[in-house]
Amino acid sequence: ICTEGMSTECCSKILSGFKPPYSATVINKLKNSGAVILKAKTNMDEFAFGSSTENSCFGPTHNPWNLETVPGGSSGGSAAAVAADEAVAAIGSDTGGSIRQPASFCGVVGLKPTYGRVSRYGLIAFASSLDQIGPLTKDVRDNALIMNVISGHDPLDSTSVDAAVPDYLKSLGRDVKGIKVGVPKEYFVEGMDSQVKDITLEALNKLNKLGVLQKEVSLPHTEYAVPVYYIVATAEASSNLARFDGVQYGFRMGRDKTKTLLDMYQKTRDEAFGDEAKRRIILGTFALSHGYYEAYYLRALKVRTLIKQDFDRVFGDFDCIVTPTSPTPAFKMGEKSKDPLKMYLSDIYTISANLAGIPAISIPCGFTKQGLPVGLQILAKPFAEEMLFRVAHAYEQNTQWHKMKPKL
């Protein structure tokens, strides 16, 4: 997220030394509200490509709850900073779960707003139709407070929606009795960690005691979310990252090692992009190439529409949907870094919200026997962040999970 005069490198060598001449809209809004912006950036996966914050040119970030485990990703540095009391709140970007999954792993609150609710002006793009900026905080009230500041239409962002922004703090403390919650059966599948399943069911039972009405629902196209996401997201990433060539800013391979302009482009990008960035650029370029565009990219867009229609249908009868945030708690450092497909499946429960453009929040709902946090995800219809805060706050006020702190 661009911050004027401050190194903004997306944890990539390709942007080494880059200092933007302007700040993102969210940064300006926070400053204008009186927020103190720390003179530092948190760690992340390179260009938000990852689910563990291990894909950073600066090295990995460790989970404050267990230094042998990952904090999640890609906004793992933001989540870890909030969990470790290094900041009251942090800002991250969420393209397929990059706020919610690290929030779950680090035991904090993370919100992905509706697509278009928060300006993306000044956000260095990964996948433009999926990216959304949101807050990570210690509790739901702080999250609502930050959203009051950063939400709203911005003429500098063509995808920003001109819709009235309510006072999210007013949604806190309201009774949740009678609210209809759908629990999708596709999110409780084989391979899900048994402790995560049990803790999630306990959280659902707590909501039931608060008067929330629950019923099993179906989101039948959920099984296609991961392949659809990794076609659409990589295709958009390959286009967005084409601008980084070493000519105007960032890293450039020296003249003594290059012979022609094309040679400079090739060697600069080969040297400065990490393995995961290269993988996604190649996958995206392939999906958009002649002969494969219709077979992969256009077909993925059609299935993306079906996924959104699944949510539209459920929200016709229900106020929100409740699921686990992640199928597992935080995993060990290096456990999945050599297996991209295994890593990609870490976001299986969060990806659909980005494909559908709907808001979703992750809140702490318990701990495993190993002392690792588990997150509960709540999803609502577009621009219904008030409903998310209402349900999340009601649950939070009747539990103690958000008050737990790691021993540092």
PDB file of C-alpha atoms in Angstrom, residues 221-222 224-225 228-229 297-313 352 354-357:
ATOM      1  CA  HIS A 221     -19.982 -24.736  -6.792  1.00  0.00           C
ATOM      2  CA  THR A 222     -17.603 -24.348  -3.836  1.00  0.00           C
ATOM      3  CA  TYR A 224     -14.538 -25.201  -8.155  1.00  0.00           C
ATOM      4  CA  ALA A 225     -13.493 -22.102  -6.192  1.00  0.00           C
ATOM      5  CA  VAL A 228     -11.305 -20.778 -10.727  1.00  0.00           C
ATOM      6  CA  TYR A 229      -9.384 -18.476  -8.402  1.00  0.00           C
ATOM      7  CA  TYR A 297      -9.917 -18.011 -18.596  1.00  0.00           C
ATOM      8  CA  LEU A 298     -13.379 -17.491 -20.092  1.00  0.00           C
ATOM      9  CA  ARG A 299     -14.619 -20.762 -18.628  1.00  0.00           C
ATOM     10  CA  ALA A 300     -13.302 -19.729 -15.201  1.00  0.00           C
ATOM     11  CA  LEU A 301     -15.215 -16.438 -15.443  1.00  0.00           C
ATOM     12  CA  LYS A 302     -18.420 -18.358 -16.181  1.00  0.00           C
ATOM     13  CA  VAL A 303     -17.947 -20.607 -13.159  1.00  0.00           C
ATOM     14  CA  ARG A 304     -17.127 -17.525 -11.064  1.00  0.00           C
ATOM     15  CA  THR A 305     -20.596 -16.248 -11.953  1.00  0.00           C
ATOM     16  CA  LEU A 306     -22.108 -19.539 -10.778  1.00  0.00           C
ATOM     17  CA  ILE A 307     -20.277 -19.218  -7.453  1.00  0.00           C
ATOM     18  CA  LYS A 308     -21.678 -15.713  -6.980  1.00  0.00           C
ATOM     19  CA  GLN A 309     -25.164 -16.947  -7.854  1.00  0.00           C
ATOM     20  CA  ASP A 310     -24.854 -19.612  -5.144  1.00  0.00           C
ATOM     21  CA  PHE A 311     -24.333 -16.866  -2.567  1.00  0.00           C
ATOM     22  CA  ASP A 312     -27.117 -14.698  -4.010  1.00  0.00           C
ATOM     23  CA  ARG A 313     -29.536 -17.608  -3.680  1.00  0.00           C
ATOM     24  CA  SER A 352     -15.188 -17.725  -2.603  1.00  0.00           C
ATOM     25  CA  ASN A 354     -13.406 -12.657  -3.207  1.00  0.00           C
ATOM     26  CA  LEU A 355     -14.824 -14.342  -6.296  1.00  0.00           C
ATOM     27  CA  ALA A 356     -18.321 -13.207  -5.266  1.00  0.00           C
ATOM     28  CA  GLY A 357     -17.214  -9.741  -4.101  1.00  0.00           C
TER      29      GLY A 357
END
